[in-house]
PDB file of C-alpha atoms and ligand atoms in Angstrom:
ATOM      1  CA  MET P  10      78.339 -45.875  66.814  1.00  0.00           C
ATOM      2  CA  LYS P  11      76.973 -42.901  68.705  1.00  0.00           C
ATOM      3  CA  PHE P  12      78.787 -39.877  67.436  1.00  0.00           C
ATOM      4  CA  GLU P  13      79.436 -37.064  69.851  1.00  0.00           C
ATOM      5  CA  LEU P  14      79.687 -33.333  69.511  1.00  0.00           C
ATOM      6  CA  LEU P  15      82.838 -32.531  71.436  1.00  0.00           C
ATOM      7  CA  PRO P  16      82.710 -29.323  73.442  1.00  0.00           C
ATOM      8  CA  LEU P  17      85.009 -26.653  72.066  1.00  0.00           C
ATOM      9  CA  PRO P  18      88.466 -26.852  73.637  1.00  0.00           C
ATOM     10  CA  TYR P  19      88.173 -23.097  74.373  1.00  0.00           C
ATOM     11  CA  ALA P  20      85.484 -20.661  75.463  1.00  0.00           C
ATOM     12  CA  TYR P  21      82.975 -19.370  72.913  1.00  0.00           C
ATOM     13  CA  ASN P  22      84.530 -15.925  73.205  1.00  0.00           C
ATOM     14  CA  ALA P  23      88.156 -17.126  73.159  1.00  0.00           C
ATOM     15  CA  LEU P  24      88.661 -16.259  69.488  1.00  0.00           C
ATOM     16  CA  GLU P  25      87.486 -12.650  69.879  1.00  0.00           C
ATOM     17  CA  PRO P  26      87.894 -10.194  68.291  1.00  0.00           C
ATOM     18  CA  HIS P  27      88.714 -12.240  65.180  1.00  0.00           C
ATOM     19  CA  LEU P  28      85.826 -14.698  65.344  1.00  0.00           C
ATOM     20  CA  ASP P  29      82.974 -13.441  67.482  1.00  0.00           C
ATOM     21  CA  GLU P  30      81.269 -15.280  70.323  1.00  0.00           C
ATOM     22  CA  ALA P  31      77.769 -15.320  68.787  1.00  0.00           C
ATOM     23  CA  THR P  32      79.016 -16.836  65.529  1.00  0.00           C
ATOM     24  CA  ILE P  33      81.080 -19.490  67.300  1.00  0.00           C
ATOM     25  CA  LYS P  34      78.199 -20.473  69.571  1.00  0.00           C
ATOM     26  CA  ILE P  35      75.647 -20.826  66.754  1.00  0.00           C
ATOM     27  CA  HIS P  36      78.172 -22.448  64.461  1.00  0.00           C
ATOM     28  CA  HIS P  37      79.141 -25.092  67.016  1.00  0.00           C
ATOM     29  CA  ASP P  38      75.942 -25.650  69.009  1.00  0.00           C
ATOM     30  CA  LYS P  39      73.449 -25.374  66.134  1.00  0.00           C
ATOM     31  CA  HIS P  40      75.073 -25.944  62.742  1.00  0.00           C
ATOM     32  CA  HIS P  41      77.598 -28.559  63.800  1.00  0.00           C
ATOM     33  CA  GLN P  42      75.056 -30.302  66.052  1.00  0.00           C
ATOM     34  CA  THR P  43      72.553 -30.469  63.183  1.00  0.00           C
ATOM     35  CA  TYR P  44      75.057 -32.092  60.818  1.00  0.00           C
ATOM     36  CA  LEU P  45      75.767 -34.633  63.540  1.00  0.00           C
ATOM     37  CA  ASN P  46      72.084 -35.367  64.243  1.00  0.00           C
ATOM     38  CA  ASN P  47      71.270 -35.827  60.557  1.00  0.00           C
ATOM     39  CA  PHE P  48      74.336 -38.004  60.012  1.00  0.00           C
ATOM     40  CA  GLN P  49      73.499 -40.169  63.031  1.00  0.00           C
ATOM     41  CA  ALA P  50      69.937 -40.695  61.809  1.00  0.00           C
ATOM     42  CA  VAL P  51      71.195 -42.258  58.557  1.00  0.00           C
ATOM     43  CA  VAL P  52      73.983 -44.278  60.185  1.00  0.00           C
ATOM     44  CA  ASP P  53      71.428 -45.771  62.604  1.00  0.00           C
ATOM     45  CA  LYS P  54      69.515 -47.256  59.643  1.00  0.00           C
ATOM     46  CA  TYR P  55      72.430 -49.445  58.535  1.00  0.00           C
ATOM     47  CA  PRO P  56      74.035 -51.911  60.987  1.00  0.00           C
ATOM     48  CA  GLU P  57      77.189 -52.134  58.825  1.00  0.00           C
ATOM     49  CA  LEU P  58      77.675 -48.356  59.044  1.00  0.00           C
ATOM     50  CA  ALA P  59      77.166 -48.353  62.789  1.00  0.00           C
ATOM     51  CA  LYS P  60      80.452 -50.284  63.115  1.00  0.00           C
ATOM     52  CA  MET P  61      82.449 -47.643  61.245  1.00  0.00           C
ATOM     53  CA  THR P  62      83.923 -44.369  62.421  1.00  0.00           C
ATOM     54  CA  ALA P  63      82.710 -41.205  60.701  1.00  0.00           C
ATOM     55  CA  GLU P  64      86.120 -40.921  59.038  1.00  0.00           C
ATOM     56  CA  GLU P  65      85.874 -44.492  57.721  1.00  0.00           C
ATOM     57  CA  ILE P  66      82.444 -43.779  56.275  1.00  0.00           C
ATOM     58  CA  LEU P  67      83.752 -40.724  54.384  1.00  0.00           C
ATOM     59  CA  THR P  68      86.894 -42.532  53.242  1.00  0.00           C
ATOM     60  CA  ASN P  69      84.811 -45.407  51.854  1.00  0.00           C
ATOM     61  CA  LEU P  70      81.915 -43.299  50.638  1.00  0.00           C
ATOM     62  CA  GLU P  71      82.153 -44.452  47.016  1.00  0.00           C
ATOM     63  CA  HIS P  72      81.746 -48.093  48.054  1.00  0.00           C
ATOM     64  CA  LEU P  73      78.838 -47.864  50.495  1.00  0.00           C
ATOM     65  CA  LYS P  74      75.750 -49.863  49.642  1.00  0.00           C
ATOM     66  CA  VAL P  75      72.956 -47.546  50.733  1.00  0.00           C
ATOM     67  CA  ASP P  76      69.956 -45.822  49.119  1.00  0.00           C
ATOM     68  CA  ASP P  77      70.899 -42.880  46.883  1.00  0.00           C
ATOM     69  CA  ASN P  78      69.153 -40.420  49.146  1.00  0.00           C
ATOM     70  CA  ASP P  79      70.918 -41.794  52.214  1.00  0.00           C
ATOM     71  CA  TRP P  80      74.233 -41.764  50.373  1.00  0.00           C
ATOM     72  CA  LEU P  81      73.857 -38.059  49.714  1.00  0.00           C
ATOM     73  CA  LYS P  82      73.051 -37.470  53.383  1.00  0.00           C
ATOM     74  CA  LEU P  83      76.111 -39.449  54.483  1.00  0.00           C
ATOM     75  CA  LYS P  84      78.258 -37.319  52.180  1.00  0.00           C
ATOM     76  CA  ASN P  85      76.732 -33.988  53.204  1.00  0.00           C
ATOM     77  CA  MET P  86      75.986 -34.565  56.879  1.00  0.00           C
ATOM     78  CA  GLY P  87      78.950 -36.840  57.579  1.00  0.00           C
ATOM     79  CA  GLY P  88      81.182 -34.330  55.831  1.00  0.00           C
ATOM     80  CA  GLY P  89      79.616 -31.522  57.845  1.00  0.00           C
ATOM     81  CA  PHE P  90      80.227 -33.403  61.080  1.00  0.00           C
ATOM     82  CA  VAL P  91      83.861 -34.334  60.407  1.00  0.00           C
ATOM     83  CA  ASN P  92      84.860 -31.111  58.650  1.00  0.00           C
ATOM     84  CA  HIS P  93      83.746 -29.031  61.613  1.00  0.00           C
ATOM     85  CA  ASN P  94      85.680 -31.255  64.032  1.00  0.00           C
ATOM     86  CA  ILE P  95      88.784 -30.348  62.041  1.00  0.00           C
ATOM     87  CA  TYR P  96      87.849 -26.680  61.819  1.00  0.00           C
ATOM     88  CA  TRP P  97      87.511 -26.302  65.611  1.00  0.00           C
ATOM     89  CA  SER P  98      90.660 -28.269  66.330  1.00  0.00           C
ATOM     90  CA  ASN P  99      92.688 -25.964  64.055  1.00  0.00           C
ATOM     91  CA  LEU P 100      91.665 -22.885  66.043  1.00  0.00           C
ATOM     92  CA  GLY P 101      92.502 -21.445  69.437  1.00  0.00           C
ATOM     93  CA  PRO P 102      93.463 -18.322  71.318  1.00  0.00           C
ATOM     94  CA  PHE P 103      97.139 -19.345  71.511  1.00  0.00           C
ATOM     95  CA  LYS P 104      99.616 -20.423  68.863  1.00  0.00           C
ATOM     96  CA  ASN P 105     100.818 -24.010  68.945  1.00  0.00           C
ATOM     97  CA  ILE P 106     103.113 -23.862  65.939  1.00  0.00           C
ATOM     98  CA  ASP P 107     103.915 -27.132  64.196  1.00  0.00           C
ATOM     99  CA  GLN P 108     107.493 -26.559  63.069  1.00  0.00           C
ATOM    100  CA  ASN P 109     107.590 -29.730  60.941  1.00  0.00           C
ATOM    101  CA  LEU P 110     104.552 -28.543  59.055  1.00  0.00           C
ATOM    102  CA  ILE P 111     106.051 -25.081  58.580  1.00  0.00           C
ATOM    103  CA  ASN P 112     109.242 -26.666  57.208  1.00  0.00           C
ATOM    104  CA  LYS P 113     107.246 -28.812  54.814  1.00  0.00           C
ATOM    105  CA  ILE P 114     105.129 -25.863  53.672  1.00  0.00           C
ATOM    106  CA  THR P 115     108.269 -23.794  53.111  1.00  0.00           C
ATOM    107  CA  ALA P 116     109.871 -26.573  51.082  1.00  0.00           C
ATOM    108  CA  GLU P 117     106.790 -27.116  48.898  1.00  0.00           C
ATOM    109  CA  PHE P 118     105.381 -23.609  48.477  1.00  0.00           C
ATOM    110  CA  GLY P 119     108.582 -21.576  48.621  1.00  0.00           C
ATOM    111  CA  SER P 120     107.703 -19.721  51.809  1.00  0.00           C
ATOM    112  CA  LEU P 121     105.022 -19.521  54.447  1.00  0.00           C
ATOM    113  CA  GLU P 122     103.916 -16.212  52.973  1.00  0.00           C
ATOM    114  CA  LYS P 123     103.505 -17.685  49.495  1.00  0.00           C
ATOM    115  CA  PHE P 124     101.502 -20.564  50.931  1.00  0.00           C
ATOM    116  CA  LYS P 125      99.212 -18.200  52.822  1.00  0.00           C
ATOM    117  CA  GLU P 126      98.757 -16.065  49.727  1.00  0.00           C
ATOM    118  CA  GLN P 127      97.738 -19.051  47.592  1.00  0.00           C
ATOM    119  CA  PHE P 128      95.431 -20.406  50.282  1.00  0.00           C
ATOM    120  CA  THR P 129      93.828 -16.993  50.761  1.00  0.00           C
ATOM    121  CA  THR P 130      93.305 -16.566  47.004  1.00  0.00           C
ATOM    122  CA  LEU P 131      91.487 -19.898  46.882  1.00  0.00           C
ATOM    123  CA  ALA P 132      89.382 -18.846  49.854  1.00  0.00           C
ATOM    124  CA  THR P 133      88.349 -15.482  48.489  1.00  0.00           C
ATOM    125  CA  SER P 134      87.641 -16.863  45.006  1.00  0.00           C
ATOM    126  CA  LEU P 135      85.466 -19.819  46.055  1.00  0.00           C
ATOM    127  CA  PHE P 136      82.051 -19.531  44.444  1.00  0.00           C
ATOM    128  CA  GLY P 137      79.180 -20.558  46.683  1.00  0.00           C
ATOM    129  CA  SER P 138      79.504 -22.607  49.860  1.00  0.00           C
ATOM    130  CA  GLY P 139      82.447 -24.835  50.535  1.00  0.00           C
ATOM    131  CA  TRP P 140      85.851 -25.092  52.123  1.00  0.00           C
ATOM    132  CA  VAL P 141      89.507 -24.578  51.358  1.00  0.00           C
ATOM    133  CA  TRP P 142      91.791 -27.385  52.474  1.00  0.00           C
ATOM    134  CA  LEU P 143      95.440 -28.020  53.140  1.00  0.00           C
ATOM    135  CA  VAL P 144      95.901 -31.769  52.776  1.00  0.00           C
ATOM    136  CA  GLU P 145      98.612 -34.363  52.571  1.00  0.00           C
ATOM    137  CA  GLU P 146      98.299 -36.678  49.616  1.00  0.00           C
ATOM    138  CA  PRO P 147      99.218 -40.398  49.837  1.00  0.00           C
ATOM    139  CA  ASN P 148     102.648 -39.661  48.293  1.00  0.00           C
ATOM    140  CA  GLY P 149     103.373 -37.279  51.175  1.00  0.00           C
ATOM    141  CA  LYS P 150     102.990 -34.093  49.098  1.00  0.00           C
ATOM    142  CA  LEU P 151     101.007 -31.179  50.457  1.00  0.00           C
ATOM    143  CA  ASN P 152      98.227 -29.706  48.370  1.00  0.00           C
ATOM    144  CA  ILE P 153      95.684 -26.910  48.749  1.00  0.00           C
ATOM    145  CA  TYR P 154      92.324 -26.852  47.019  1.00  0.00           C
ATOM    146  CA  GLN P 155      88.683 -25.853  47.189  1.00  0.00           C
ATOM    147  CA  LEU P 156      85.926 -28.392  47.769  1.00  0.00           C
ATOM    148  CA  PRO P 157      82.231 -27.544  47.408  1.00  0.00           C
ATOM    149  CA  ASN P 158      79.526 -28.038  50.038  1.00  0.00           C
ATOM    150  CA  GLN P 159      80.694 -30.389  52.822  1.00  0.00           C
ATOM    151  CA  ASP P 160      82.776 -32.655  50.606  1.00  0.00           C
ATOM    152  CA  SER P 161      85.637 -34.270  52.524  1.00  0.00           C
ATOM    153  CA  PRO P 162      89.272 -34.715  51.434  1.00  0.00           C
ATOM    154  CA  LEU P 163      89.029 -38.147  53.074  1.00  0.00           C
ATOM    155  CA  THR P 164      86.832 -39.286  50.173  1.00  0.00           C
ATOM    156  CA  LEU P 165      89.700 -38.348  47.827  1.00  0.00           C
ATOM    157  CA  GLY P 166      92.131 -40.373  49.938  1.00  0.00           C
ATOM    158  CA  HIS P 167      93.797 -37.243  51.329  1.00  0.00           C
ATOM    159  CA  LYS P 168      94.671 -36.455  54.929  1.00  0.00           C
ATOM    160  CA  PRO P 169      93.156 -33.130  56.036  1.00  0.00           C
ATOM    161  CA  ILE P 170      95.531 -30.790  57.862  1.00  0.00           C
ATOM    162  CA  LEU P 171      93.905 -27.360  57.801  1.00  0.00           C
ATOM    163  CA  ALA P 172      90.284 -26.519  57.042  1.00  0.00           C
ATOM    164  CA  LEU P 173      88.713 -23.150  56.329  1.00  0.00           C
ATOM    165  CA  ASP P 174      84.919 -23.071  56.404  1.00  0.00           C
ATOM    166  CA  LEU P 175      83.592 -20.609  53.812  1.00  0.00           C
ATOM    167  CA  TRP P 176      79.889 -21.135  54.339  1.00  0.00           C
ATOM    168  CA  GLU P 177      78.242 -17.820  55.154  1.00  0.00           C
ATOM    169  CA  HIS P 178      77.161 -19.181  58.570  1.00  0.00           C
ATOM    170  CA  ALA P 179      80.872 -19.161  59.499  1.00  0.00           C
ATOM    171  CA  TYR P 180      81.191 -15.386  59.229  1.00  0.00           C
ATOM    172  CA  TYR P 181      78.044 -13.541  58.175  1.00  0.00           C
ATOM    173  CA  LEU P 182      77.004 -12.157  61.588  1.00  0.00           C
ATOM    174  CA  LYS P 183      80.240 -10.229  61.946  1.00  0.00           C
ATOM    175  CA  TYR P 184      81.626  -9.858  58.437  1.00  0.00           C
ATOM    176  CA  GLN P 185      78.493  -9.891  56.225  1.00  0.00           C
ATOM    177  CA  ASN P 186      79.642  -9.800  52.578  1.00  0.00           C
ATOM    178  CA  LYS P 187      83.289  -9.157  53.502  1.00  0.00           C
ATOM    179  CA  ARG P 188      84.569 -12.703  53.131  1.00  0.00           C
ATOM    180  CA  ALA P 189      88.169 -11.541  52.685  1.00  0.00           C
ATOM    181  CA  ASP P 190      88.065  -9.883  56.123  1.00  0.00           C
ATOM    182  CA  TYR P 191      86.888 -13.158  57.664  1.00  0.00           C
ATOM    183  CA  VAL P 192      89.731 -15.030  55.969  1.00  0.00           C
ATOM    184  CA  ASP P 193      92.289 -12.509  57.269  1.00  0.00           C
ATOM    185  CA  ALA P 194      90.803 -12.758  60.756  1.00  0.00           C
ATOM    186  CA  TRP P 195      90.795 -16.562  60.632  1.00  0.00           C
ATOM    187  CA  TRP P 196      94.569 -16.691  60.052  1.00  0.00           C
ATOM    188  CA  ASN P 197      95.009 -14.940  63.429  1.00  0.00           C
ATOM    189  CA  VAL P 198      93.372 -17.809  65.314  1.00  0.00           C
ATOM    190  CA  VAL P 199      94.886 -20.738  63.413  1.00  0.00           C
ATOM    191  CA  THR P 200      97.173 -22.400  65.946  1.00  0.00           C
ATOM    192  CA  LEU P 201      99.407 -24.625  63.764  1.00  0.00           C
ATOM    193  CA  ILE P 202     100.855 -21.909  61.538  1.00  0.00           C
TER     194      ILE P 202
HETATM  195 MN1   MN R   2      80.284 -24.402  59.122  1.00  0.00          MN
END
């Protein structure tokens, strides 16, 4: 399979002033593209992988028969490719509230505010590079957690719903060391909630 970097469904400057144009452009055109290129290079070495979607590869990661070094690249670069697809699709200049999701969040976390507080605490307390995720587990329950690096919830058997990239490349140009300010800004451009 030839994987594709989808163009952003909004202009590079559409998330201003919360997420700045320069960061979005580099993040999408350079970082995301590089994960894709490196992922594709490994997938192209294995005919059995070439038949799978990127999501299938991450879901079945533990069972793939590939060299150790290639396995690590599939995990890191495949995760980087798919995680960023989710990140971009969660964002936009206009709200597109998912009322079912809000109802579910309210039922499971007590209120939307409590959910956002817990999610934000996980985001600001993450050590090193990684992501915070809202996922649906196979039993239908929602969960929020940190994952390091580019690890994917798909590998845990969870369905990703909301993804917050906490690698410094996601915010350093505008927010430098102020990760909490980036997290606050990010909530403003999340469309679902
Ligand atoms: Mn990123």
